[in-house]
Short mmCIF file of C-alpha atoms and ligand atoms in Angstrom, two decimals:
data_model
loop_
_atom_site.label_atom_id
_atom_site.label_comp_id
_atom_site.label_asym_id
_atom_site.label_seq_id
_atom_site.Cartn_x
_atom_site.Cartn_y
_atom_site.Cartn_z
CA UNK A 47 33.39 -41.32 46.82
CA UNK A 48 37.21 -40.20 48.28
CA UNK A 49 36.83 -42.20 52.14
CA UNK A 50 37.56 -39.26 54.60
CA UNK A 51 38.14 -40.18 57.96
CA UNK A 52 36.34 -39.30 60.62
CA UNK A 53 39.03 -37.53 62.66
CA UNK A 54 39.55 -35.14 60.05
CA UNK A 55 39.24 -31.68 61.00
CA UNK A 56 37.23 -30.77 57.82
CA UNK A 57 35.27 -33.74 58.14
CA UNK A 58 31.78 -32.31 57.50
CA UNK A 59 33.01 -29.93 55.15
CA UNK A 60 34.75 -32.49 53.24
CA UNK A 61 32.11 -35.16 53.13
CA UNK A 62 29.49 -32.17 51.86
CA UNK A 63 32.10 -31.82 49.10
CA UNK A 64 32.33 -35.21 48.28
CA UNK A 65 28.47 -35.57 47.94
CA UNK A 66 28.45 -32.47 45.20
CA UNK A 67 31.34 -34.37 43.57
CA UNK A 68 28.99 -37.66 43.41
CA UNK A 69 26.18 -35.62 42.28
CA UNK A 70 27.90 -34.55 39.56
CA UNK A 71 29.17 -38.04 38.90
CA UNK A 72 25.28 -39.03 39.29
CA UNK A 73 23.84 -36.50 36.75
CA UNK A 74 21.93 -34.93 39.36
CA UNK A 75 24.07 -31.82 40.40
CA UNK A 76 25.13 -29.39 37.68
CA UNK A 77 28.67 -28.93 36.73
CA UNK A 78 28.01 -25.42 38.02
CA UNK A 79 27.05 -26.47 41.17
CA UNK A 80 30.66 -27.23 42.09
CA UNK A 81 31.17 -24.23 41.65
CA UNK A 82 28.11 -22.79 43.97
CA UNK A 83 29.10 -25.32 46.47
CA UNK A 84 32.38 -23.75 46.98
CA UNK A 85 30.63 -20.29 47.07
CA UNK A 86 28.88 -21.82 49.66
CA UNK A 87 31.57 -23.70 52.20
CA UNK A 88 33.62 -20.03 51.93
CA UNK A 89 30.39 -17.99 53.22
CA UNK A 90 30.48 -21.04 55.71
CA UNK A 91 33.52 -20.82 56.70
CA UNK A 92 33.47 -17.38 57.47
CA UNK A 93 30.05 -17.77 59.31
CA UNK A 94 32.20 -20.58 61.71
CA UNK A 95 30.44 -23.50 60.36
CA UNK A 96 27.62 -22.53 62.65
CA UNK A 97 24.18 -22.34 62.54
CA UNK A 98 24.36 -18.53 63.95
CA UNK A 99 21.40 -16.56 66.62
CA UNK A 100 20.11 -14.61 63.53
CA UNK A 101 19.89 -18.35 61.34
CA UNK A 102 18.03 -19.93 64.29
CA UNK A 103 15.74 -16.61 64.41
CA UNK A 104 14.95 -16.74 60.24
CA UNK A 105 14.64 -20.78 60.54
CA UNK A 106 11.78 -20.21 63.62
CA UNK A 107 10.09 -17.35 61.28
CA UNK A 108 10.22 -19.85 58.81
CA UNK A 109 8.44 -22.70 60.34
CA UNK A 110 5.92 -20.36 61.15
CA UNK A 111 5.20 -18.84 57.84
CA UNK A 112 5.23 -22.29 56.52
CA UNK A 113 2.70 -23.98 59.37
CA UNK A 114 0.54 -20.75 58.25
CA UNK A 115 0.58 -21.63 54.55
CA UNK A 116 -2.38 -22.85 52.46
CA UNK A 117 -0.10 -24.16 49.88
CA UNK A 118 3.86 -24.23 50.62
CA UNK A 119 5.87 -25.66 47.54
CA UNK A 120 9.78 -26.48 48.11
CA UNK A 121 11.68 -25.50 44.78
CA UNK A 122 14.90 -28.68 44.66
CA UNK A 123 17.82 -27.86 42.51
CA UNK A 124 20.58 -30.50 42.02
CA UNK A 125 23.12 -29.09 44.96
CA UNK A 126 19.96 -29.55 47.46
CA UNK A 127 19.30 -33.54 45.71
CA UNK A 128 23.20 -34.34 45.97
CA UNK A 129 23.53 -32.43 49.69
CA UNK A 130 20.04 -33.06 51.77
CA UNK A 131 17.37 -35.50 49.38
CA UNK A 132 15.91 -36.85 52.63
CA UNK A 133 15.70 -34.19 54.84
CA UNK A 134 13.73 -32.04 51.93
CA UNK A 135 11.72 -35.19 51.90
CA UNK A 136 10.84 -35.19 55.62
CA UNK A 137 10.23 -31.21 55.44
CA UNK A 138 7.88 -31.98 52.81
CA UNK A 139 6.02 -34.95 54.89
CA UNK A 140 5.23 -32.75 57.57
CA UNK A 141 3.69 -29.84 55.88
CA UNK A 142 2.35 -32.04 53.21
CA UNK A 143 3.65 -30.10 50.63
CA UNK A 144 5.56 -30.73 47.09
CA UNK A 145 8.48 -30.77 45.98
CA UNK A 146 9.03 -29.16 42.70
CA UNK A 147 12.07 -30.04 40.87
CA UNK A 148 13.30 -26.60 39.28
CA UNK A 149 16.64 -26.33 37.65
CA UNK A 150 18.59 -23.12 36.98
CA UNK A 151 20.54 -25.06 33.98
CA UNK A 152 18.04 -27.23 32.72
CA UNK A 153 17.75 -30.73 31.29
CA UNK A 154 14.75 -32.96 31.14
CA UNK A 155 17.30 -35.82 32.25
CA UNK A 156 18.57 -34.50 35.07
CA UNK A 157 15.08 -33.29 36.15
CA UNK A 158 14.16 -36.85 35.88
CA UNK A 159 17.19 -38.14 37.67
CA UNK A 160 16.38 -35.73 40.60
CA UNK A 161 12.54 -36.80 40.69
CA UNK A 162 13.51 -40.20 40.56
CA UNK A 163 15.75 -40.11 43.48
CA UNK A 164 13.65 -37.88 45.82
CA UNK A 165 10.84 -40.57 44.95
CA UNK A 166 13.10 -43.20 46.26
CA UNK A 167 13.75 -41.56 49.79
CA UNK A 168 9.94 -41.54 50.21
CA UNK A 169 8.60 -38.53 48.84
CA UNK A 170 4.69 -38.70 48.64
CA UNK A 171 4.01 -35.53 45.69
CA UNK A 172 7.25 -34.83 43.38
CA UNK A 173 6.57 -32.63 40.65
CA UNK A 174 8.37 -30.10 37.83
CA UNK A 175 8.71 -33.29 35.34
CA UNK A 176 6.05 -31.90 33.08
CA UNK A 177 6.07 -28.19 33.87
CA UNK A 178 2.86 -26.25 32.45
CA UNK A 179 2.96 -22.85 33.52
CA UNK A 180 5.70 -20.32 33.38
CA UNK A 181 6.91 -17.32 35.79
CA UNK A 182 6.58 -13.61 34.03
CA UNK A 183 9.96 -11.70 33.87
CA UNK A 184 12.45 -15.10 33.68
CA UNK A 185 13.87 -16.36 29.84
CA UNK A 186 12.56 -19.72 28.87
CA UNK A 187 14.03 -22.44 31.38
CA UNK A 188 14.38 -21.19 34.18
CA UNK A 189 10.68 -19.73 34.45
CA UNK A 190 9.27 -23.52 33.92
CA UNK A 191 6.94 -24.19 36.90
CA UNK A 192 4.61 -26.23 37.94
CA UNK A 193 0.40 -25.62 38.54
CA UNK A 194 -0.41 -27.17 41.69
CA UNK A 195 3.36 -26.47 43.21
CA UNK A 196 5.43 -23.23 42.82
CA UNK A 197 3.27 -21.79 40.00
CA UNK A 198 0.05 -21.48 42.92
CA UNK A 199 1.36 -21.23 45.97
CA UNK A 200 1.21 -18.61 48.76
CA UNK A 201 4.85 -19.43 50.36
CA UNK A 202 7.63 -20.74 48.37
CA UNK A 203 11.09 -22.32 49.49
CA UNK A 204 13.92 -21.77 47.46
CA UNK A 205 17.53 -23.37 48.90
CA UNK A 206 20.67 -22.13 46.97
CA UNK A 207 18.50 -20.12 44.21
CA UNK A 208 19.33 -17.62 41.84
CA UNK A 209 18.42 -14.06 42.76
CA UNK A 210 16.36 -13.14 39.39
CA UNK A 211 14.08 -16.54 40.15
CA UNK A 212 13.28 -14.95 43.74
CA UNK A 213 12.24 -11.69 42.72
CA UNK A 214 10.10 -12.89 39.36
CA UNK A 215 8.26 -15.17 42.54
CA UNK A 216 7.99 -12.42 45.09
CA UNK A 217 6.65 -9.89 42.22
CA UNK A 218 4.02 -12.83 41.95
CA UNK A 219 2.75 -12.20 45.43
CA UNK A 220 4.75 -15.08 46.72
CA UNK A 221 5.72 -15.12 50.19
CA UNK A 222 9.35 -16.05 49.83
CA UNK A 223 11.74 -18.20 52.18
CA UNK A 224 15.46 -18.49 51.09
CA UNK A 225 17.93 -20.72 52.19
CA UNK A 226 21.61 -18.96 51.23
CA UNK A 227 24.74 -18.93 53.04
CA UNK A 228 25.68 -15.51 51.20
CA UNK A 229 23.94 -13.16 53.53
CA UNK A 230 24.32 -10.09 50.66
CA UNK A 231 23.23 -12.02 47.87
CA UNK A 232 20.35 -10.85 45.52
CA UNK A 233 18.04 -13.98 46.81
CA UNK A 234 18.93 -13.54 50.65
CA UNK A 235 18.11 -9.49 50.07
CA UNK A 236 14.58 -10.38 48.12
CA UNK A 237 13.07 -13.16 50.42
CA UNK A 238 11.22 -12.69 53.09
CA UNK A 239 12.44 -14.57 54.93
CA UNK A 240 16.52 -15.91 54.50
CA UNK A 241 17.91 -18.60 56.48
CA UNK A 242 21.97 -17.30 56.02
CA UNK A 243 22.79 -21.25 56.79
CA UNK A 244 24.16 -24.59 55.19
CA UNK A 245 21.65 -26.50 53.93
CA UNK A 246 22.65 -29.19 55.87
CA UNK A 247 22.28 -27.77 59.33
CA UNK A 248 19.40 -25.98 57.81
CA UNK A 249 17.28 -28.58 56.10
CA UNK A 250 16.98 -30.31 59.71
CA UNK A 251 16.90 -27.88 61.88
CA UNK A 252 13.91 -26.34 60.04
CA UNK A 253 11.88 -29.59 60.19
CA UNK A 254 12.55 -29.79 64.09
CA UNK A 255 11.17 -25.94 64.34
CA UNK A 256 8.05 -26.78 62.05
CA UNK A 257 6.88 -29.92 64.31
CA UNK A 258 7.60 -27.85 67.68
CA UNK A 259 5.32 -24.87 66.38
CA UNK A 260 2.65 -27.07 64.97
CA UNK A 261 1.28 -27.32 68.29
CA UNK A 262 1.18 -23.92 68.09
CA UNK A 263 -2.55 -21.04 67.65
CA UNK A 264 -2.18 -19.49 64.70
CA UNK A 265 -2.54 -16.00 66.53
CA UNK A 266 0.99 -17.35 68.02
CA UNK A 267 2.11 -18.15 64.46
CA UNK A 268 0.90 -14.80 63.03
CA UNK A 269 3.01 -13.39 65.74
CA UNK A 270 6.62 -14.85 65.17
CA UNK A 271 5.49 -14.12 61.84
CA UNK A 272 4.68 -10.40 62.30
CA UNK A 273 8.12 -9.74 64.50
CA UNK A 274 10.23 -10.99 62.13
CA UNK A 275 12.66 -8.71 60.60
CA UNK A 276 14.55 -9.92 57.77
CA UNK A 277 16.79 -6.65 56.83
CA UNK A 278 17.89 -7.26 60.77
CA UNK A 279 18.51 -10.84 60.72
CA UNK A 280 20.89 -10.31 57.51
CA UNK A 281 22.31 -7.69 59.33
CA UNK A 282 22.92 -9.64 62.61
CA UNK A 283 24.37 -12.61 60.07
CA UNK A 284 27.21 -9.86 58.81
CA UNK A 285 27.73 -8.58 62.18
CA UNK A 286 27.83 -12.81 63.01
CA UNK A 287 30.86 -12.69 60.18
CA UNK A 288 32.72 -9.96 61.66
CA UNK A 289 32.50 -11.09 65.08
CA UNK A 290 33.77 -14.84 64.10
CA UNK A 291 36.82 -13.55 62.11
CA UNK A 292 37.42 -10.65 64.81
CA UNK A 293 37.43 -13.54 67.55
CA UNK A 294 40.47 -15.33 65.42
CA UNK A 295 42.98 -12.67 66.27
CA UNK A 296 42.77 -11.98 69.88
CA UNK A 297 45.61 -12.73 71.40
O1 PTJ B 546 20.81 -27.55 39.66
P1 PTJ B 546 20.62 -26.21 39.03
O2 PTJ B 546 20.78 -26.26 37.53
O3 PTJ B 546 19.30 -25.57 39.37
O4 PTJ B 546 21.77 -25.22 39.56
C1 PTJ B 546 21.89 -24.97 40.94
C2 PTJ B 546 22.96 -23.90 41.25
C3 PTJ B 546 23.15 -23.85 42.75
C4 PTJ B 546 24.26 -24.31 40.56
C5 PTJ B 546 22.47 -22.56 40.68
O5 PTJ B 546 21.23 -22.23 41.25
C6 PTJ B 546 23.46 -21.47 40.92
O6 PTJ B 546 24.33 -21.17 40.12
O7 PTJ B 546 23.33 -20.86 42.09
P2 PTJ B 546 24.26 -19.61 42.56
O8 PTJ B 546 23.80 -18.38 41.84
O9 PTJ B 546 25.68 -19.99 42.55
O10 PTJ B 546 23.77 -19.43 44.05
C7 PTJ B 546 23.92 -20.39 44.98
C8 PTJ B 546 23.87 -19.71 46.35
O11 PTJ B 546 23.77 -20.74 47.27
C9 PTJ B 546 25.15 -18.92 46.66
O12 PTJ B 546 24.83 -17.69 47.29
C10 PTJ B 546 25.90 -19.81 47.64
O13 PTJ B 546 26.59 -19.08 48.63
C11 PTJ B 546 24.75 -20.58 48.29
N1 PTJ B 546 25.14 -21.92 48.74
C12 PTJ B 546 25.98 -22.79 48.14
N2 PTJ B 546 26.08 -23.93 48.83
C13 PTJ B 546 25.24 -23.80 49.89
C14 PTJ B 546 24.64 -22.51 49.82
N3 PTJ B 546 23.76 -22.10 50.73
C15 PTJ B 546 23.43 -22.97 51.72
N4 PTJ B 546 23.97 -24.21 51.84
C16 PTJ B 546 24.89 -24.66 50.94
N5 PTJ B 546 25.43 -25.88 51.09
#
């Protein structure tokens, strides 16, 4: 990996860079996912490399919908192995729940590669190696899942995912959480709820909300639940946009 220092300005945005580069490099990220990466830092960018009100808001509903779950499955692509493998894993500790590798551009090595490496940072239940159910409306690869993970459960995390794969999981009844810093795209639009955040500021931040909530009635749960808008929060994240670029001009 390129050594950026510290100091740099860019610094996180750089070193996320660097670890899609490696993924790559790895065979665990797609070659497309360069490309999706760089989709990503611009939506960033204009967000102010932030983790914005109406992000904290959709990562809280989040935590809540997920503490409520009978059975949560998290969906890991190979941006979300190169960018966050441990954090997933620690989400995934603390709701004891699996992690399903699910490609967009699939290939039984990377799957592998991605399973191996998510078993390596401690993950108890990884799963999608030997896929025996499929998803109605999707062409062949992409609707691979998993009995047991995404295939049966109630709520369903999907970082950086591709809009048709989160509306062939809602139309199954699937509650829905996104994780998309493109606050207009198909997926962010179709969840129910859509964290408009990195995955890196997200990943964290969602496993902090999840273990201050778990204290937490489920009347309480059912609550943060029930109030939660998502057509506002994506709203609130554009307004968010306008706002940041407005404030670069003032003077
Ligand atoms: O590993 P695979 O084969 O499953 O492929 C994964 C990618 C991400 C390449 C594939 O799912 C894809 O092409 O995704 P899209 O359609 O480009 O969508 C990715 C979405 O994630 C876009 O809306 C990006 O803005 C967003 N995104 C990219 N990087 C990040 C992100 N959101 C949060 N955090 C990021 N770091």
């Amino acid at each position: 990996m390129t050594e950026i220092p510290k100091s740099h300005p860019r610094y996180a945005s750089l070193v996320a860079r660097e670890r899609v580069a490696e993924g790559v490099r790895k065979g665990l990220t797609s070659i497309q996912g360069l490309i999706a990466q760089g989709r990503g830092e611009c939506f960033d960018y204009l967000l102010g490399e932030r983790t914005t009100p109406s992000a904290a808001a959709a990562t809280q509903a989040a935590a809540a919908m997920l503490l409520l779950a009978e059975r949560p499955a998290f969906s890991v692509n190979g941006n979300v192995a190169a960018l966050v493998p441990e954090e997933m894993v620690k989400l995934a500790c603390a709701l004891a729940a699996p992690l399903e590798v699910n490609l967009f551009h699939r290939s039984e090595e990377r799957v592998k590669r991605i399973a191996d490496l998510l078993r390596s940072c401690g993950a108890e239940r990884v799963i999608g190696e030997n896929p025996d159910a499929t998803i109605e409306g999707l062409d062949h690869a992409r609707a691979l899942a998993t009995r047991g993970g995404i295939y049966d459960a109630d709520v369903v995390l999907i970082p950086l995912e591709d809009g048709d794969r989160c509306e062939a999981l809602a139309a199954m009844g699937k509650k829905v959480i996104a994780i998309d810093l493109n606050p207009l795209s198909r997926t962010a639009r179709r969840a129910n709820v859509s964290i408009v955040d990195n995955i890196l500021r997200a990943a964290p931040n969602l496993t902090a909300q999840v273990r201050q909530l778990s204290s937490l009635q489920r009347s309480d749960l059912e609550g943060i639940v029930r109030d939660y808008d998502n057509e506002n929060v994506l709203h609130r994240a554009v307004q968010e946009i306008k706002g940041h670029l407005e404030g670069q001009f003032k003077d």
